[in-house]
CSV table of C-alpha atoms and ligand atoms in Angstrom, one decimal:
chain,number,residue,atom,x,y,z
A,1,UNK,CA,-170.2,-48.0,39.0
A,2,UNK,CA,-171.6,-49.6,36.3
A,3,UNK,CA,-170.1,-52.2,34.1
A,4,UNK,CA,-170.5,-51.8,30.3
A,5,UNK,CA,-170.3,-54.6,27.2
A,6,UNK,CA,-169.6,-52.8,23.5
A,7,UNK,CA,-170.5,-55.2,20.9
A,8,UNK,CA,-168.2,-54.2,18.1
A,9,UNK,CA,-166.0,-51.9,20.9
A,10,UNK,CA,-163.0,-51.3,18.9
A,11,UNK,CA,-164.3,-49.9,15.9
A,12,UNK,CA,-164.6,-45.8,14.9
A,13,UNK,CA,-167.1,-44.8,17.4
A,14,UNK,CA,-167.2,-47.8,20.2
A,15,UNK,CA,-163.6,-46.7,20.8
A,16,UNK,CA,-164.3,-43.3,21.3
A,17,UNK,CA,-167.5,-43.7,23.3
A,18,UNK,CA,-165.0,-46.1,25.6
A,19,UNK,CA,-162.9,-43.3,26.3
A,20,UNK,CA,-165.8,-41.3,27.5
A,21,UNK,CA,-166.8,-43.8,29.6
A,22,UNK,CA,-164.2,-44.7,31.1
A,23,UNK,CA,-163.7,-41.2,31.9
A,24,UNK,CA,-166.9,-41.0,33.3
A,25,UNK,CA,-166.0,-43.6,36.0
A,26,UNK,CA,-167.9,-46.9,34.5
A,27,UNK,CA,-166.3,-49.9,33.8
A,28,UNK,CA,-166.0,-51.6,30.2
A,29,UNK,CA,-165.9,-55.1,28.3
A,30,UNK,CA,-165.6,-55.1,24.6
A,31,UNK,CA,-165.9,-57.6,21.9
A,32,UNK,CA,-165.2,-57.3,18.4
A,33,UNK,CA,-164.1,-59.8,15.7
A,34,UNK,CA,-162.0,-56.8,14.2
A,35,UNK,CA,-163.5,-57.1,11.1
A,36,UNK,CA,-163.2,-54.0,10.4
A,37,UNK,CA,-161.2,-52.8,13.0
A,38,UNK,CA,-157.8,-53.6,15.2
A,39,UNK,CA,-157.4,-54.9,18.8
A,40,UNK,CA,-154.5,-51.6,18.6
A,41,UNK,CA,-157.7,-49.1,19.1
A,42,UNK,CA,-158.6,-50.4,22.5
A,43,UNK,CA,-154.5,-50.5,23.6
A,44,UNK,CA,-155.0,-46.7,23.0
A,45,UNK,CA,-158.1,-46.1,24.9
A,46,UNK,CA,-156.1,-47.6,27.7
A,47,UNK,CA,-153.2,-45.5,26.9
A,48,UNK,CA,-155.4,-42.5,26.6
A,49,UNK,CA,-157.4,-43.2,29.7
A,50,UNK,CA,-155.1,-44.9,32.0
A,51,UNK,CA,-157.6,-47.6,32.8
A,52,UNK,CA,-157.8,-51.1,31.3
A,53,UNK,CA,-160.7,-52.1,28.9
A,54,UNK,CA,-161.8,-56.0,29.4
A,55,UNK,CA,-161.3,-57.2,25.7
A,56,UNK,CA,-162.5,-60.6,23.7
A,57,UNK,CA,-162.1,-61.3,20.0
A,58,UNK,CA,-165.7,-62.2,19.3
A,59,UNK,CA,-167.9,-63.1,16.6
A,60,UNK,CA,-171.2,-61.1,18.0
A,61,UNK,CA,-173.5,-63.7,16.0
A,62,UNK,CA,-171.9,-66.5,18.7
A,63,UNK,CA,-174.6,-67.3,21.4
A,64,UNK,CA,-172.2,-69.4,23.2
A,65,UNK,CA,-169.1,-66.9,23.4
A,66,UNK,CA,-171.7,-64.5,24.4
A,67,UNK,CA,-172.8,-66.1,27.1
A,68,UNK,CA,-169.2,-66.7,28.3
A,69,UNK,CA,-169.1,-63.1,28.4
A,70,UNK,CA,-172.0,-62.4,30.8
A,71,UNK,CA,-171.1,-65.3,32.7
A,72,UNK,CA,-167.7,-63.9,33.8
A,73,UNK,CA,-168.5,-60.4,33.7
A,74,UNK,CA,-171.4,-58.7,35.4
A,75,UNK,CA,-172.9,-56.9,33.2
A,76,UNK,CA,-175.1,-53.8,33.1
A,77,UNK,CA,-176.1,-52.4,29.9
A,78,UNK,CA,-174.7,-53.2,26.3
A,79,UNK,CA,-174.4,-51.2,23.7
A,80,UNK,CA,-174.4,-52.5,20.3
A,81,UNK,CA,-172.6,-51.1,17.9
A,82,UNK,CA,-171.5,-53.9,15.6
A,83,UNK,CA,-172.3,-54.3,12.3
A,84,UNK,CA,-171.0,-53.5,8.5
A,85,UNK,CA,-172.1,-49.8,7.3
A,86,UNK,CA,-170.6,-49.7,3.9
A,87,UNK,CA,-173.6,-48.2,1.9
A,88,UNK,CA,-172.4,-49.4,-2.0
A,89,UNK,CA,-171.1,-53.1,-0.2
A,90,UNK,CA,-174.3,-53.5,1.3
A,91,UNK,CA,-176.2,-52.8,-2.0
A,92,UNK,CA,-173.1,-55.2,-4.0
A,93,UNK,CA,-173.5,-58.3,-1.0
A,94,UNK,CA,-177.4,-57.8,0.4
A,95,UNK,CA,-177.0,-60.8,2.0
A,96,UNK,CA,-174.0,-60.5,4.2
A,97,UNK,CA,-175.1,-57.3,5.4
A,98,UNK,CA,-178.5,-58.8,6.5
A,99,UNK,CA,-177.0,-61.9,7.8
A,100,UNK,CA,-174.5,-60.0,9.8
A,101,UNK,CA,-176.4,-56.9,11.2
A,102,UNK,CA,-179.7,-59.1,12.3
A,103,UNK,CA,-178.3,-61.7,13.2
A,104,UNK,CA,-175.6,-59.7,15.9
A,105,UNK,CA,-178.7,-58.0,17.3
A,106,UNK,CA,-180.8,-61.5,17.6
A,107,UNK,CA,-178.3,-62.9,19.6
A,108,UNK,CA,-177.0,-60.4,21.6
A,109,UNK,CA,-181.1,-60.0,22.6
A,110,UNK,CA,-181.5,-63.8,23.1
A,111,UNK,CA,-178.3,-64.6,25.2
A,112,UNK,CA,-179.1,-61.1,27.1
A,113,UNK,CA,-182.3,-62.3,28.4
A,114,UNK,CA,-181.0,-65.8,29.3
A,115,UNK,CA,-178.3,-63.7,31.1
A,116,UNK,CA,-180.7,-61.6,33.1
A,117,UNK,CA,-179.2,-58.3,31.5
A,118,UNK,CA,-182.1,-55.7,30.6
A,119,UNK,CA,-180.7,-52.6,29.2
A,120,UNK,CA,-179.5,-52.0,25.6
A,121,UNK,CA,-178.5,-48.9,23.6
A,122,UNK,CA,-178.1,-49.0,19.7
A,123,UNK,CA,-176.2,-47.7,17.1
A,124,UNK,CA,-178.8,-46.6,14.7
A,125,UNK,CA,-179.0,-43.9,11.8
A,126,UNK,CA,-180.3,-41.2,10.3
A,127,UNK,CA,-180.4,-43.0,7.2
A,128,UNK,CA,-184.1,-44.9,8.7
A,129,UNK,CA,-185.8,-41.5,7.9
A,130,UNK,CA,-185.8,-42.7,4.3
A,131,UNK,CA,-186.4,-40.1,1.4
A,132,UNK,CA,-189.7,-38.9,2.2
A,133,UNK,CA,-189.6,-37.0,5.8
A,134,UNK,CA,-189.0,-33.7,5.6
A,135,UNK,CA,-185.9,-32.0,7.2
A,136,UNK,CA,-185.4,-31.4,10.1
A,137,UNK,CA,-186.0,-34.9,10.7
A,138,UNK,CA,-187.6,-35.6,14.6
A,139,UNK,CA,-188.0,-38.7,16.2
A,140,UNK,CA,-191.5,-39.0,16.4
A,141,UNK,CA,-191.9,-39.3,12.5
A,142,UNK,CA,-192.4,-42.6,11.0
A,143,UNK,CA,-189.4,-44.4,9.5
A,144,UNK,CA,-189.2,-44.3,5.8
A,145,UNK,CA,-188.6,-45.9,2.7
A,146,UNK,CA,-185.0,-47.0,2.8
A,147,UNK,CA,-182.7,-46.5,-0.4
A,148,UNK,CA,-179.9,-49.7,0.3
A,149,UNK,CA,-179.4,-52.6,2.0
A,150,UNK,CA,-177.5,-51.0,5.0
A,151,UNK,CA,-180.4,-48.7,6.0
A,152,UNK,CA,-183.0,-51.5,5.7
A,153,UNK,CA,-180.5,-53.4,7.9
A,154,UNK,CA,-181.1,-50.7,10.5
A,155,UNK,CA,-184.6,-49.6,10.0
A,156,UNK,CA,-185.4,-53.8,10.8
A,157,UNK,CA,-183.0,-53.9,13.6
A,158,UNK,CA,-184.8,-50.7,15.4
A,159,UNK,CA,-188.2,-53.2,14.6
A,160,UNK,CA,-187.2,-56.2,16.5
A,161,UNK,CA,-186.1,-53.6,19.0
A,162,UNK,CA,-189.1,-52.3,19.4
A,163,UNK,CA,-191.2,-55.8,19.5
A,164,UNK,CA,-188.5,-57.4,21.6
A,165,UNK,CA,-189.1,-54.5,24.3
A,166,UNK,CA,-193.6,-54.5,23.8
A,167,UNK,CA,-192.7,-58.6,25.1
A,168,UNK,CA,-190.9,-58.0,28.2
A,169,UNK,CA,-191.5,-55.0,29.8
A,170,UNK,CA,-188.6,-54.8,31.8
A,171,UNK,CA,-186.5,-54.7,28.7
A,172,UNK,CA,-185.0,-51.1,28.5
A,173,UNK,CA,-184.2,-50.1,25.0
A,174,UNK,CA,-182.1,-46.9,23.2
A,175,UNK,CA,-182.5,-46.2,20.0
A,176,UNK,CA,-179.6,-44.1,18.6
A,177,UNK,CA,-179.8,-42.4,15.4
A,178,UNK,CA,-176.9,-41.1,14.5
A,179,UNK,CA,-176.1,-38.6,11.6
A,180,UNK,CA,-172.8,-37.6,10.0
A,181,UNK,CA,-170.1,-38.7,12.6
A,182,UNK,CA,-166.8,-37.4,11.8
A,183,UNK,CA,-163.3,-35.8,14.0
A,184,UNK,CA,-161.0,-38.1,16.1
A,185,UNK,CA,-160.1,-38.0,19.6
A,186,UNK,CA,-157.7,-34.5,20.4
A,187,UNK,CA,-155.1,-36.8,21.2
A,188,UNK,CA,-154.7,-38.2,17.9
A,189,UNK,CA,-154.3,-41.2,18.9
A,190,UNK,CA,-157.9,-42.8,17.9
A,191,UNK,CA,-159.9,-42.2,14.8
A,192,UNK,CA,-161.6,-43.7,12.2
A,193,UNK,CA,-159.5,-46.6,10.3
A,194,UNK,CA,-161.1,-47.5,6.9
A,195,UNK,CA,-159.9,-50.1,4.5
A,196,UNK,CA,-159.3,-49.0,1.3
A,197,UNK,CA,-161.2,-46.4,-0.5
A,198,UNK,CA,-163.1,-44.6,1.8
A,199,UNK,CA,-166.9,-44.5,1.2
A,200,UNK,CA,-167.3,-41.5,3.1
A,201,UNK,CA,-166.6,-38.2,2.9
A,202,UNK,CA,-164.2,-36.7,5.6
A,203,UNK,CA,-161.9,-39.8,5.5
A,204,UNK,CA,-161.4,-39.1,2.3
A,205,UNK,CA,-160.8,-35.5,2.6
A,206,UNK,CA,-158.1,-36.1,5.0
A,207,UNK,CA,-156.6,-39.1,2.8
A,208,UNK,CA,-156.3,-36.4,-0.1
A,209,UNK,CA,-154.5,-33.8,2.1
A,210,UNK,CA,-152.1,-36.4,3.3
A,211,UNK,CA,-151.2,-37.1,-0.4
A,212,UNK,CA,-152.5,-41.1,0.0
A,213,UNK,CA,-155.7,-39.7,-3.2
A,214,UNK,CA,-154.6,-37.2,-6.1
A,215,UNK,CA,-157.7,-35.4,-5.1
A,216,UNK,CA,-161.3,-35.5,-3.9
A,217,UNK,CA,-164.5,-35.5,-6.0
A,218,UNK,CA,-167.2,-33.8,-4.7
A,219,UNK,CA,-170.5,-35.6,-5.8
A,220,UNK,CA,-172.6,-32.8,-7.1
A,221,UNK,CA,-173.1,-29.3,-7.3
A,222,UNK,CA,-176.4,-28.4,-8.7
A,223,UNK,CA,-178.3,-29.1,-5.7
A,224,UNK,CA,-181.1,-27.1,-4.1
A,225,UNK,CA,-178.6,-25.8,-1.6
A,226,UNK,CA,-177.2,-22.7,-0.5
A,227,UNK,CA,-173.8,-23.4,-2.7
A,228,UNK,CA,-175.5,-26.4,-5.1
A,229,UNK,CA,-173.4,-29.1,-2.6
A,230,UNK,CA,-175.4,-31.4,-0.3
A,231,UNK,CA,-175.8,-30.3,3.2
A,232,UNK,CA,-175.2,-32.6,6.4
A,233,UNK,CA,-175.6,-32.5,10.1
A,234,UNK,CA,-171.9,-33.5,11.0
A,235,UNK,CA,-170.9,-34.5,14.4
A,236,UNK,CA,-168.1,-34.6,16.4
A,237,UNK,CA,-167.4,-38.4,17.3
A,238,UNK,CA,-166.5,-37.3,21.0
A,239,UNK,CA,-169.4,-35.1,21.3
A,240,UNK,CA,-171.2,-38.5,19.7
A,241,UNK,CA,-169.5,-40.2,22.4
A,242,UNK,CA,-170.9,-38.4,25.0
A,243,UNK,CA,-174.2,-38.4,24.3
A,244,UNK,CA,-173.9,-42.4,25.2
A,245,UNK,CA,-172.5,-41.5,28.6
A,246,UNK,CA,-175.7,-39.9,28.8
A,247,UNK,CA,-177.9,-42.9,27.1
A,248,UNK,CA,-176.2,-45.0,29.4
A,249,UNK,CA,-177.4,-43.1,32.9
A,250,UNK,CA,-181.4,-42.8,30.9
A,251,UNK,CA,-181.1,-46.6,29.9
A,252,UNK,CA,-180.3,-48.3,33.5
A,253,UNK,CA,-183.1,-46.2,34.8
A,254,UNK,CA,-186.4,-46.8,32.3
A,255,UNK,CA,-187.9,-49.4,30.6
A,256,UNK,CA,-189.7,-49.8,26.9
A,257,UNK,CA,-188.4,-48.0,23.8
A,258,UNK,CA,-187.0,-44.4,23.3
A,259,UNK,CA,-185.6,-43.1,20.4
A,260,UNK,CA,-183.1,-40.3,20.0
A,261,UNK,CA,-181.1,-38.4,17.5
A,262,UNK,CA,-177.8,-37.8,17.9
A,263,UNK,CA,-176.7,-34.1,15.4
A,264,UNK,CA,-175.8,-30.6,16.0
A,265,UNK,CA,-179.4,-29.4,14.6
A,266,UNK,CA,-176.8,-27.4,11.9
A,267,UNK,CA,-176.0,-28.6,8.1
A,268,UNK,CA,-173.1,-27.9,6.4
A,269,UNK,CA,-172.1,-27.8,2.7
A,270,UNK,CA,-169.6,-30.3,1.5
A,271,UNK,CA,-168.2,-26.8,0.0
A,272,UNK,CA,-168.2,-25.9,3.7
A,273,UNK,CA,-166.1,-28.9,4.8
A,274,UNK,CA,-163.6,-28.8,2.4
A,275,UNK,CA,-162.9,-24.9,2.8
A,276,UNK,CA,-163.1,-25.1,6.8
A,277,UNK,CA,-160.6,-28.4,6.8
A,278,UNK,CA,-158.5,-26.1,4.3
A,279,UNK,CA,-158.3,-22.5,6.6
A,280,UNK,CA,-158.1,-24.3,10.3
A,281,UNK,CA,-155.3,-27.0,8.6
A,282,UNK,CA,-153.4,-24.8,6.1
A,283,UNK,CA,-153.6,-27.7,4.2
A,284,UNK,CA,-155.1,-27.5,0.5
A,285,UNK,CA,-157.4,-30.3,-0.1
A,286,UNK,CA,-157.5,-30.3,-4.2
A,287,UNK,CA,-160.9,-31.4,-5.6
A,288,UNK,CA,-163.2,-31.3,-8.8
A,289,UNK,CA,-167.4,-31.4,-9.0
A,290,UNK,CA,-168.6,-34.5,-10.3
A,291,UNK,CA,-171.7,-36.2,-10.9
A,292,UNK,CA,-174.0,-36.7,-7.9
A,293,UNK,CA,-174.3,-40.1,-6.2
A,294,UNK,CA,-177.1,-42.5,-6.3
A,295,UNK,CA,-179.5,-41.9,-3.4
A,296,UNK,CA,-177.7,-39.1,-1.9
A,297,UNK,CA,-180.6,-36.6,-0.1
A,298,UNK,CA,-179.7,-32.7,-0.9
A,299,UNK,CA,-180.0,-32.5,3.1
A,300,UNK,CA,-180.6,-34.0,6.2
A,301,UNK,CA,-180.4,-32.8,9.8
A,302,UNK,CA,-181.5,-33.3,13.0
A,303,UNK,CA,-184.2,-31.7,15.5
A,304,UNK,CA,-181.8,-32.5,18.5
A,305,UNK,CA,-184.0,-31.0,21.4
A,306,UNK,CA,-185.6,-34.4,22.4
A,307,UNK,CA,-181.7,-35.5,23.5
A,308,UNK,CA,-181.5,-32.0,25.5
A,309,UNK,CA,-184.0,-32.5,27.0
A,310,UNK,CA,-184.2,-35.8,28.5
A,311,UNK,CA,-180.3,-36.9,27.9
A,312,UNK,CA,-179.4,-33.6,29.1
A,313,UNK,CA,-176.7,-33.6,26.1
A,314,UNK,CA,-175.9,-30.9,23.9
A,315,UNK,CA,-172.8,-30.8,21.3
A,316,UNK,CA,-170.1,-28.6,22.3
A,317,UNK,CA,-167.5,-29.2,19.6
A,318,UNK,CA,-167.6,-26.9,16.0
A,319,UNK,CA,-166.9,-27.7,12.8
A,320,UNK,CA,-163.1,-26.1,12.8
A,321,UNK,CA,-162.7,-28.5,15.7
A,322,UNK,CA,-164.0,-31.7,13.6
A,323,UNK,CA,-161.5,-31.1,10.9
A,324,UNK,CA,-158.4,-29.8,13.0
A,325,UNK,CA,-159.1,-33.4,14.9
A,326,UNK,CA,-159.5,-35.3,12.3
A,327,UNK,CA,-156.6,-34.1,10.2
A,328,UNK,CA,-154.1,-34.3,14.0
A,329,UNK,CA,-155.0,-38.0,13.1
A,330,UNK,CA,-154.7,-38.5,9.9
A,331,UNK,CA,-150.9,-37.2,10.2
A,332,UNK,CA,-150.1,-38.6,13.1
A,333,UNK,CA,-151.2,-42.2,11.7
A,334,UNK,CA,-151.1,-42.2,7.7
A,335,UNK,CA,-151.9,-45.8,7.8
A,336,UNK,CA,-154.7,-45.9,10.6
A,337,UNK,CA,-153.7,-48.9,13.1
A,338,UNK,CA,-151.9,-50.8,10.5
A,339,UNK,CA,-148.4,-49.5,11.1
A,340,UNK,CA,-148.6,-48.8,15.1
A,341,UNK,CA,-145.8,-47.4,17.1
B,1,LIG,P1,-166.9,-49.5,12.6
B,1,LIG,O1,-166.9,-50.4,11.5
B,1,LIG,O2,-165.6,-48.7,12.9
B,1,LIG,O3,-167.3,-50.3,14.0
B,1,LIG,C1,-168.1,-51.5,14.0
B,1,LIG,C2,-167.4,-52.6,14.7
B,1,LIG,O4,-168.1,-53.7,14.7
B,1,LIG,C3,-166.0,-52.9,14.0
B,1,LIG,O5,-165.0,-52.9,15.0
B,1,LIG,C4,-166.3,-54.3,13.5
B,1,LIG,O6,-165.1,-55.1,13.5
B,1,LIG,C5,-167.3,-54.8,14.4
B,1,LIG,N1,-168.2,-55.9,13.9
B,1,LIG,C6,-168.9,-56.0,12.8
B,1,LIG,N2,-169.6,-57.1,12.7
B,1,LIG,C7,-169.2,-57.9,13.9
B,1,LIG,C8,-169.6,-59.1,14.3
B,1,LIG,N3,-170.4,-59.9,13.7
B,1,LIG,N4,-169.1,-59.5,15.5
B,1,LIG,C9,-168.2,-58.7,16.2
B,1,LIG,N5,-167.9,-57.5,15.8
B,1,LIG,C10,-168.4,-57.1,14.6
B,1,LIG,O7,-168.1,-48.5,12.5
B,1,LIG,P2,-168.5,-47.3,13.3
B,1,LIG,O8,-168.5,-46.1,12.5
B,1,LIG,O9,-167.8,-47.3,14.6
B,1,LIG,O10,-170.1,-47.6,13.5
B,1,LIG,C11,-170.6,-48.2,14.7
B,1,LIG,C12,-172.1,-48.5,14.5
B,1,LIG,O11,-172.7,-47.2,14.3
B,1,LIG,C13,-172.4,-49.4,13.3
B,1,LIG,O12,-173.5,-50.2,13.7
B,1,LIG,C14,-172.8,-48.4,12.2
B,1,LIG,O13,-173.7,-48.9,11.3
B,1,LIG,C15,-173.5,-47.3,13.1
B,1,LIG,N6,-173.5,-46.0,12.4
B,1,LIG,C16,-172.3,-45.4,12.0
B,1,LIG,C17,-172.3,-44.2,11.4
B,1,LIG,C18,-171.0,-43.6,10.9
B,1,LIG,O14,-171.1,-42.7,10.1
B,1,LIG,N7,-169.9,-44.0,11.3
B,1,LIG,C19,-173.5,-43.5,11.1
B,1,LIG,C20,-174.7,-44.1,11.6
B,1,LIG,C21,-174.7,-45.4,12.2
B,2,LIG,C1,-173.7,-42.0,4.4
B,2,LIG,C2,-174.7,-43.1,4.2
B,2,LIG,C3,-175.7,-43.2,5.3
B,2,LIG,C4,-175.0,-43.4,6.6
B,2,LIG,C5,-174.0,-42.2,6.8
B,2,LIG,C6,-173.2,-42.3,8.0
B,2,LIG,C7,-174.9,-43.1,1.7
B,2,LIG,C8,-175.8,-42.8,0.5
B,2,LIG,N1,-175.4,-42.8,2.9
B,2,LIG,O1,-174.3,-40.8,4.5
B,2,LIG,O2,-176.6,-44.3,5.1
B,2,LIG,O3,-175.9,-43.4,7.7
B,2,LIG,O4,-173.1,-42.2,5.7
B,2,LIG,O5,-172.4,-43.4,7.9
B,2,LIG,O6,-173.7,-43.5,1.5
B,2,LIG,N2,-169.3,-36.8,-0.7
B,2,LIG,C9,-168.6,-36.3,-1.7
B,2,LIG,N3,-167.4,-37.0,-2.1
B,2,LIG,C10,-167.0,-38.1,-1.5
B,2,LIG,C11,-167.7,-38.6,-0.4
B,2,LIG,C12,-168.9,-37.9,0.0
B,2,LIG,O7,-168.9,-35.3,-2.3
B,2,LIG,O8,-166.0,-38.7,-2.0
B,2,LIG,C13,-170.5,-36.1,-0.2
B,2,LIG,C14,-171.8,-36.9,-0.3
B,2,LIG,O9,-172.4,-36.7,-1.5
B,2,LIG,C15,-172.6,-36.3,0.9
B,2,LIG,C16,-171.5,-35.9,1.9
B,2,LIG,O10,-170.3,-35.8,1.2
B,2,LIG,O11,-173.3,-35.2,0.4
B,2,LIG,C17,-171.4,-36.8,3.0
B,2,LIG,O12,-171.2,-38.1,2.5
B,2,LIG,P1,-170.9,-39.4,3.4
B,2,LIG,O13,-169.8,-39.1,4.4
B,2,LIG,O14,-170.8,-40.6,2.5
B,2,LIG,O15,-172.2,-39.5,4.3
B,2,LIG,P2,-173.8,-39.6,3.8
B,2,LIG,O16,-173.9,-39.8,2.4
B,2,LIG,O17,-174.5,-38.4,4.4
């Protein structure tokens, strides 16, 4: 089977999609510099999956500790999930995030061809549709006009993607775009980990029901929408997972660029959240309307049949099972990774 390098592995998502790989019989590498995450994520993945993950503490912007890693592992296909995706930081610091999110794709490209590896899958977003496409969004439109830092990181990455693969045609490129990830593992055991005040909205839900916030503001509700809250297209992080399983198989066996979204196809209300995370929980989650955020869309979803039909994926998990998941691990691990048993 094949064997599988995740740039930024032990992070939110890369540990997750390990999992799924491992269940799915391939071998893995990882590499992080656990800047925003803990080498504890990727004991668990072995816990959970019985099977040992190859791990280096790595800066993914060093050409020479990459090529250390393809020299001593045989590599198949990366996938390259790291980078920094706070959306206010990136509009604060520009430059780090542009320095860091280029500059881990440049390399991992240069030292990949030196290296003789030829298949890459990345972790893009939603956010690259910009403000003006309309909903739901489809891969074929173009990108749009970005509204931070963060998403310009990503719309510029997908870019030199797309030119890197038009220069050498047996380059074999995913593009990922991912909407509203969210859920943990059934286990409990992994989940998303941030530091300090999360930015996003089902981290914090789940920080207010374990009593960590007094309570949660919900930005907005005189929106265009069926309950005046913004609307999303929220997705299970294992179903999210899965779908790179799939990428995986399409990416060893094609060359050039292909694009696809990763969502359910179905928006829900931040209302809807919050009352469904309540009812499956039995937990109250106490929260007041507020003023909406800068450069927040009223909705966004995806047109997800390109990834059925050619990934052969489909998301299986509902909303009651994205907050019962991610509130088993909240509770099992108040303080993420930073207290482990
Ligand atoms: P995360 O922060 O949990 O994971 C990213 C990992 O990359 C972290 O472990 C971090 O330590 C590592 N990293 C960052 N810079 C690095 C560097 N220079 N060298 C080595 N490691 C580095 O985030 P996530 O939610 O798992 O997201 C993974 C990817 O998916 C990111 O690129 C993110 O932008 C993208 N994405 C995430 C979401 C989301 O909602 N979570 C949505 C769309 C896209
Ligand atoms: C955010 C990013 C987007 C990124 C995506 C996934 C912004 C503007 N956009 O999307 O670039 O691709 O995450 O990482 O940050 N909400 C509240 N109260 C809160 C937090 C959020 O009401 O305390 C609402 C938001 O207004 C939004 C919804 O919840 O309507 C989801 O927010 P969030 O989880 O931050 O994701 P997005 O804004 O969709």
């Amino acid at each position: 089977m094949a064997t599988i390098l995740l740039a930024g592995g032990a992070g939110y998502i890369g540990s997750h999609t390990a999992v799924e790989l491992l269940n799915a019989g391939y071998d893995v590498v990882a590499a992080d510099n656990f800047s925003n995450s803990s080498p504890e994520s990727i004991r668990r993945v072995e816990e959970i999956t019985g099977k040992p993950v190859k791990l280096y503490e790595a800066d993914i912007r060093d050409n020479a500790k990459l090529a250390q890693i393809f020299r001593e592992n045989s590599i198949d296909a990366v996938i390259h999930f790291a980078g920094l995706k706070a959306v206010g930081e990136s509009v604060a610091k520009p430059l780090k995030y542009y320095r860091n999110n280029i500059d881990t794709t440049l390399s991992l490209l240069e030292t990949m061809q030196e290296a003789g590896v030829r298949n890459i899958i990345f972790s893009s977003s939603a956010t690259v549709y910009g403000e003006e496409n309309p909903v739901p969004y489809l891969e074929t439109m173009q990108r749009g006009v970005c509204t931070n830092p963060y998403g310009w990181t990503k719309a510029m990455m997908e870019q030199i993607f797309e030119d890197a693969a038009k220069a050498d045609p047996m380059l074999s490129v995913i593009l990922l775009r991912y909407f509203n990830p969210i859920g943990a593992h059934p286990s409990g055991r992994i989940g998303e980990d941030p530091l300090g005040i999360p930015n996003n909205l089902m981290p914090y839900v789940t920080q207010v029901a374990v009593g960590k916030r007094e309570f949660l503001t919900i930005f907005g509700n005189d929106y265009p929408t069926k309950d005046g809250t913004c609307m999303r297209d929220y997705i299970h992080v294992v179903d999210l997972a899965k779908g790179h399983v799939k990428a995986v198989a399409y990416v060893l066996g094609h060359s050039g660029t292909e694009v696809f979204n990763l969502g359910t196809g179905t928006p829900y209300s931040v209302n809807d959240i919050v009352n469904t995370f309540e009812r499956v929980n039995g937990v109250k989650v106490a929260h007041v309307y507020g003023d909406r955020r800068a450069g927040d869309l009223p909705e966004f979803y995806a047109n997800a049949d390109k990834a059925a039909a050619l990934l052969d994926w489909k998301t299986e998990k509902t909303l009651e099972d994205m907050c019962r998941d991610a509130w088993n691990w909240q509770k099992q691990n108040p303080d993420g990774y930073r207290n482990p048993d």
